[in-house]
Structure formats: C-alpha cells, structure tokens
Coordinates of C-alpha atoms in Angstrom, one line a residue:
M1 CA -42.4 48.6 -6.7
A2 CA -42.5 52.3 -7.2
E3 CA -45.1 52.6 -4.5
R4 CA -43.0 50.5 -2.1
H5 CA -40.1 52.8 -2.7
F6 CA -42.3 55.9 -2.2
D7 CA -43.2 54.5 1.2
C8 CA -39.5 54.0 2.1
L9 CA -38.2 57.3 0.8
E10 CA -40.9 59.0 2.7
Q11 CA -39.3 57.8 6.0
I12 CA -35.8 59.2 5.0
P13 CA -35.5 62.9 5.9
D14 CA -32.6 63.4 3.5
A15 CA -34.8 62.3 0.5
Q16 CA -37.0 64.7 -1.4
L17 CA -39.2 63.3 -4.2
V18 CA -39.7 66.1 -6.8
A19 CA -40.5 64.6 -10.2
F20 CA -42.5 61.6 -11.4
C21 CA -42.5 60.1 -14.9
G22 CA -44.9 57.4 -16.2
L23 CA -46.7 56.4 -19.3
H24 CA -50.0 56.9 -17.5
R25 CA -50.4 60.6 -16.8
T26 CA -53.0 60.0 -14.1
R27 CA -50.7 57.8 -12.0
A28 CA -47.8 60.2 -12.4
K29 CA -50.1 63.0 -11.3
E30 CA -51.3 61.0 -8.3
A31 CA -47.7 60.5 -7.2
A32 CA -46.8 64.1 -7.8
R33 CA -49.7 65.3 -5.7
R34 CA -48.6 63.0 -2.8
F35 CA -45.2 64.6 -2.7
S36 CA -46.0 68.1 -4.0
G37 CA -43.8 67.4 -7.1
K38 CA -44.2 67.6 -10.8
A39 CA -45.6 64.9 -13.2
Y40 CA -44.2 64.0 -16.6
T41 CA -44.9 61.3 -19.3
N42 CA -41.6 61.8 -21.1
I43 CA -38.3 61.1 -19.3
R44 CA -36.3 63.3 -21.6
R45 CA -38.5 66.3 -20.7
M46 CA -38.3 65.5 -17.0
L47 CA -34.5 65.3 -17.1
E48 CA -34.2 68.5 -19.1
A49 CA -36.6 70.4 -16.7
E50 CA -35.4 69.1 -13.4
T51 CA -32.1 69.1 -11.6
L52 CA -32.0 65.6 -10.0
D53 CA -29.4 63.9 -7.8
A54 CA -30.9 60.5 -8.4
V55 CA -33.5 58.6 -10.5
Y56 CA -35.5 55.4 -9.6
I57 CA -36.2 53.3 -12.6
C58 CA -39.1 50.8 -11.9
L59 CA -40.1 49.2 -15.1
P60 CA -41.1 45.8 -16.5
P61 CA -38.2 43.9 -18.0
H62 CA -39.2 44.6 -21.6
A63 CA -39.6 48.4 -20.9
H64 CA -36.0 49.0 -20.2
K65 CA -34.9 51.0 -23.2
D66 CA -33.0 54.3 -22.8
A67 CA -34.0 55.6 -19.3
E68 CA -30.8 54.4 -17.7
I69 CA -28.6 55.9 -20.4
L70 CA -30.5 59.2 -20.4
A71 CA -30.3 59.6 -16.6
A72 CA -26.7 58.5 -16.4
Q73 CA -25.7 61.0 -19.1
K74 CA -27.3 63.7 -16.9
G75 CA -25.0 62.6 -14.0
C76 CA -27.9 61.1 -12.0
A77 CA -27.3 58.3 -9.6
L78 CA -29.5 55.3 -10.5
F79 CA -31.7 52.9 -8.5
V80 CA -32.9 50.2 -10.9
E81 CA -35.5 47.6 -10.1
K82 CA -34.7 44.0 -11.0
P83 CA -34.4 42.4 -13.4
L84 CA -32.4 44.8 -15.4
S85 CA -34.1 43.7 -18.7
N86 CA -35.3 40.7 -20.7
S87 CA -32.4 41.4 -23.1
L88 CA -28.8 41.0 -22.4
K89 CA -27.9 43.3 -25.3
T90 CA -29.9 46.1 -23.7
A91 CA -28.5 45.6 -20.3
E92 CA -24.9 45.5 -21.5
R93 CA -25.5 48.7 -23.5
N94 CA -26.9 50.4 -20.4
A95 CA -24.0 49.1 -18.3
A96 CA -21.4 50.5 -20.7
A97 CA -23.2 53.9 -20.5
I98 CA -23.4 53.8 -16.8
E99 CA -19.7 53.0 -16.5
S100 CA -18.7 55.7 -18.9
A101 CA -20.8 58.2 -16.8
G102 CA -19.3 57.0 -13.5
V103 CA -22.6 57.4 -11.6
I104 CA -23.5 55.5 -8.4
T105 CA -26.0 52.6 -9.0
S106 CA -28.0 50.3 -7.0
V107 CA -30.3 47.4 -8.0
G108 CA -33.3 46.2 -6.1
Y109 CA -32.1 42.8 -4.9
H110 CA -33.5 43.4 -1.5
F111 CA -32.9 39.9 -0.3
R112 CA -29.2 40.9 0.1
Y113 CA -30.3 43.4 2.8
H114 CA -32.0 40.9 5.1
E115 CA -30.2 40.5 8.4
A116 CA -30.6 36.8 8.0
T117 CA -28.6 37.0 4.8
A118 CA -25.7 38.7 6.6
Q119 CA -25.9 36.0 9.3
A120 CA -25.8 33.3 6.6
Q121 CA -22.9 35.0 4.8
N122 CA -20.8 35.0 7.9
L123 CA -21.4 31.3 8.6
L124 CA -20.9 30.1 5.1
K125 CA -17.4 31.7 5.0
K126 CA -16.4 29.2 7.6
S127 CA -18.4 26.3 6.3
A128 CA -18.4 26.3 2.5
P129 CA -21.4 24.4 1.1
A130 CA -20.9 21.7 -1.6
M131 CA -24.5 22.0 -2.9
I132 CA -27.4 24.3 -2.8
Y133 CA -31.1 24.0 -3.5
G134 CA -33.2 27.0 -4.3
R135 CA -36.9 27.3 -5.0
W136 CA -39.4 29.9 -6.0
L137 CA -42.7 28.0 -5.8
G138 CA -45.7 30.2 -5.9
G139 CA -48.2 32.1 -8.1
F140 CA -47.9 34.8 -10.7
P141 CA -48.5 38.6 -10.8
A142 CA -51.8 39.7 -12.4
T143 CA -50.2 41.8 -15.1
D144 CA -50.6 41.1 -18.8
W145 CA -46.9 41.2 -19.6
W146 CA -45.8 38.8 -16.9
H147 CA -46.9 35.6 -18.6
K148 CA -45.3 36.5 -21.9
I149 CA -41.7 35.4 -22.1
E150 CA -40.9 37.9 -24.8
Q151 CA -41.8 40.6 -22.2
S152 CA -40.9 39.3 -18.8
G153 CA -38.3 36.7 -19.7
G154 CA -40.3 34.1 -17.7
Q155 CA -40.6 33.3 -14.1
L156 CA -36.9 32.5 -13.8
N157 CA -35.9 35.9 -15.1
E158 CA -38.6 38.0 -13.4
Q159 CA -39.1 36.4 -10.0
A160 CA -36.5 33.6 -9.3
T161 CA -33.8 36.0 -10.3
H162 CA -33.9 36.9 -6.6
I163 CA -32.8 33.4 -5.7
V164 CA -30.1 33.3 -8.5
D165 CA -28.7 36.6 -7.2
L166 CA -28.8 35.4 -3.6
A167 CA -26.9 32.2 -4.5
R168 CA -24.3 34.3 -6.4
Y169 CA -24.0 36.7 -3.4
L170 CA -23.4 33.9 -0.9
I171 CA -21.6 31.2 -3.0
G172 CA -19.9 33.0 -5.9
D173 CA -20.4 33.4 -9.6
V174 CA -22.0 30.8 -11.8
Q175 CA -20.0 29.3 -14.8
K176 CA -22.4 26.9 -16.4
V177 CA -26.2 26.2 -16.4
Y178 CA -28.5 23.5 -17.7
C179 CA -32.3 24.1 -17.7
C180 CA -35.4 22.2 -18.5
T181 CA -38.9 23.8 -18.6
A182 CA -42.4 22.8 -19.4
R183 CA -45.7 24.4 -20.1
R184 CA -48.4 22.5 -18.2
E185 CA -51.3 24.7 -17.1
M186 CA -50.8 28.4 -17.7
H187 CA -51.6 28.4 -21.3
K188 CA -55.0 26.9 -20.4
T189 CA -55.9 29.9 -18.2
F190 CA -54.2 32.5 -20.4
A191 CA -54.5 31.7 -24.1
D192 CA -51.7 34.2 -25.0
S193 CA -49.3 32.9 -22.3
T194 CA -45.9 31.9 -23.6
I195 CA -44.0 31.2 -20.4
S196 CA -43.1 27.9 -18.9
D197 CA -44.9 27.3 -15.6
V198 CA -42.4 24.7 -14.3
T199 CA -38.6 24.9 -14.4
A200 CA -35.6 22.8 -13.2
L201 CA -32.2 24.6 -13.4
T202 CA -28.9 23.1 -12.6
L203 CA -26.1 25.5 -11.8
E204 CA -22.3 25.0 -11.7
F205 CA -20.4 27.5 -9.7
E206 CA -16.9 28.7 -10.3
N207 CA -15.8 27.3 -6.9
G208 CA -17.0 23.8 -7.7
A209 CA -20.3 23.9 -5.9
I210 CA -23.4 22.5 -7.6
G211 CA -26.9 24.0 -7.4
H212 CA -30.5 23.2 -8.2
L213 CA -33.2 25.7 -8.6
A214 CA -36.9 24.7 -9.0
T215 CA -39.7 27.1 -10.0
T216 CA -43.4 27.1 -10.6
C217 CA -46.1 29.7 -10.8
L218 CA -49.0 27.2 -10.4
L219 CA -49.3 27.3 -6.5
G220 CA -50.7 30.7 -5.6
N221 CA -50.1 31.2 -1.9
L222 CA -49.2 27.5 -1.3
G223 CA -45.6 27.7 -2.3
E224 CA -42.2 28.4 -0.8
V225 CA -39.4 30.7 -1.5
G226 CA -35.9 29.9 -0.1
L227 CA -32.4 28.7 -0.5
S228 CA -30.8 25.8 1.3
F229 CA -27.1 25.1 1.6
Y230 CA -25.6 21.6 2.2
A231 CA -22.1 21.4 3.8
Q232 CA -20.3 18.6 5.7
D233 CA -22.8 17.3 8.2
A234 CA -24.8 20.5 8.1
V235 CA -27.8 22.1 6.4
Y236 CA -28.5 25.8 6.4
D237 CA -31.9 27.1 5.2
L238 CA -32.6 30.8 4.4
F239 CA -36.2 31.8 4.0
G240 CA -36.5 35.6 3.7
N241 CA -35.4 37.0 7.1
T242 CA -35.3 33.6 8.8
F243 CA -32.1 31.6 9.0
I244 CA -32.1 27.9 10.2
Q245 CA -29.1 25.9 11.2
R246 CA -29.3 22.1 11.3
R247 CA -26.3 20.1 12.5
S248 CA -26.0 16.8 14.3
G249 CA -29.5 16.6 15.5
E250 CA -29.6 20.2 16.6
T251 CA -31.8 22.9 15.0
H252 CA -31.4 26.6 15.7
T253 CA -33.8 29.1 14.2
H254 CA -33.0 32.8 13.9
T255 CA -35.7 35.3 12.8
H256 CA -34.8 38.9 12.1
R257 CA -37.1 41.9 11.8
N258 CA -35.3 44.5 9.7
N259 CA -37.1 46.0 6.6
P260 CA -34.8 45.2 3.7
Y261 CA -36.6 47.6 1.3
L262 CA -36.1 50.5 3.7
D263 CA -32.4 49.5 4.3
E264 CA -31.6 49.3 0.6
N265 CA -33.1 52.8 0.1
I266 CA -31.2 54.2 3.1
A267 CA -28.0 52.8 1.8
F268 CA -28.7 54.4 -1.7
V269 CA -29.6 57.8 -0.4
Q270 CA -26.5 57.8 1.9
A271 CA -24.3 56.8 -1.2
V272 CA -25.8 59.6 -3.2
K273 CA -25.1 62.1 -0.4
S274 CA -21.6 60.9 0.4
G275 CA -20.4 59.7 -3.0
K276 CA -19.2 56.5 -1.3
R277 CA -20.8 53.2 -2.4
A278 CA -19.8 51.1 0.6
G279 CA -23.4 50.5 1.8
I280 CA -24.7 49.4 -1.6
K281 CA -24.9 45.6 -1.9
S282 CA -25.9 45.3 -5.5
T283 CA -24.5 47.6 -8.3
Y284 CA -25.7 47.6 -11.9
A285 CA -22.5 45.8 -13.0
D286 CA -23.0 43.0 -10.4
A287 CA -26.7 42.7 -11.1
L288 CA -25.8 42.2 -14.8
K289 CA -24.1 38.9 -13.8
S290 CA -27.3 37.6 -12.3
L291 CA -29.1 38.5 -15.5
R292 CA -26.6 36.6 -17.6
V293 CA -27.4 33.5 -15.5
T294 CA -31.2 33.7 -16.0
L295 CA -31.0 34.5 -19.7
A296 CA -28.5 31.7 -20.2
A297 CA -30.9 29.4 -18.5
N298 CA -33.6 30.4 -21.0
Q299 CA -31.2 29.7 -23.8
S300 CA -30.4 26.3 -22.3
A301 CA -34.1 25.4 -22.0
K302 CA -34.6 26.5 -25.6
T303 CA -31.7 24.5 -27.1
G304 CA -31.7 21.5 -24.7
R305 CA -28.0 22.0 -24.1
P306 CA -25.8 23.4 -21.2
V307 CA -24.7 27.0 -21.6
K308 CA -21.5 28.5 -20.3
I309 CA -21.8 31.9 -18.7

C-alpha cells in the first residue's frame, strides 16, 4: 500500500515526499532514492530530524503501536491505512491522542471514493434498503502475518473491513453482530494458520436494516467482492466502481473510471494545505467504528453469542 500511495502522491504537484521509515533499511533507502529523500528505521528519529506536514502510516494490523501517537504529538496530519489495528484498545488509545492533538486524519477506505459509491449513496437516500448482502470471496495475501488471527485479526478484519465500512457509510452504524466461522482448508496449506477461512456474519443496523456478510479466502481469483442492497421492488449492486440498478424487469449498469486511490490522496493533501477536512470521507474516529464491528464479530465467533456494538 505504501507503494500505491507513492504512485499517487507522485502525481500531486503539491506533495513532496521527504522521509521514509521502515524496519527494513534497504526498502526505506530504495524509497528515499526514488524521491531524493532520507531513510530511517526509527520513527522517533525521523520525527525529531524532519519537519513534516503529514505522515502516512502503512502497517500490518498488529504493527500499529505508537506511530500514530508520536506523529500526532508532533502536529503531523495522519493518513492511516486500514484496518486501524487488530486491537480495539490500541486503536482507542490512538484515537484519544489524535483527538487531543487536533490533527487532520484520513483512513484508506478507498471504496468510499469510487464514483459508483457516490451514485449509490444518492439513490439510497431516496430508497432506503431493508436488507443488504455483502461478500468478500477470494484469496489471501502471500504474507506470513495475514493467516494468523493474532496478527491480522482474520479476513473479516483485514480484507472484508472494506465491505463493513462501505455498509456503514451507505446505510448507517451497526448496533449488533452475530458471527459464525470455520477452519476448513487453510490450516492444511499453512500449518501455523490460525484464521478461519469461511465466515458468515449477520449485522443489525441502528435504522432497523439487516445485513449479511459472507467471506472466504479459498477461491483465489475466482471470487467476488461487492455489496447488494434490497429495497421495495428494487435491487442495487455495488461492485467496485460499477453500480447496477434492477427494478421491475429493467437493469441499468453504470461503470465509472475514477481512481479512488488517487482521489483519496488528493483530498488528504488538499486538507493538509487548507486545514479544512471537507473532502476527507473517512477520518480516524469514523474508521474506529468499522473496527469495532469487525472485532465484535470476532468476539461473537469465539463465544457463539451475539455482540452489541
């Protein structure tokens, strides 16, 4: 994700990349050479040595420790990649420090920046859905930490958090979850795997709507990622930047072409320059609500009971 943001920021004239911090010095140096910046392996030293307007934090869920707090205390605006953490305690501690510092924040829920999402949002305001069905059916990243729930938080927290967040963005907040999971195949491929590879999650929204989210990481490139909304005599499907309307035998498909990664970066840079947050679609405080849902789902799966948010 850091590389993706590099590519986007490179296209924004107002953005200058000057310092890069990573545990692997070689990778930090490679990034620094690309942008004629400086490389660090310690964030405290970087923040002490550099005068920065903003900091991007692109870390695996379990690696979120004190980076957000240290940067916020220096007055840096923060762009944090999702999910915020695999620990609610850590994320809430970071949120408190960020609020105290009063810095601008943005979180990488790029689905919110799809033009198709904006189209769906406008329509759903007029035709409120009674039920939703989300799915993240696909494969898994080839990283050691991803298939360990104590590090990634599982597929629901690390990948399908996008669908949970999109549902919240378009429908409203979730007040209760009930989740069932199973380990079917992953542990056969990865002996140290601790995540579930199939999940069924029921969500109860504050406005009375009901949702279902299904996930699996067993399908590789054969899967599907999307969110469907069911209203009176109407079905609306949102697949990335494609929005499909089905009503009374008619189907209308709208495909959009904007780059949501670039747009979220443009919005963040503009907010840092102007001090106005209007273009940012996901703040740290809002993203914390999505984390509460996915971690509550994990708790429900563990206990076998519904969990109130």
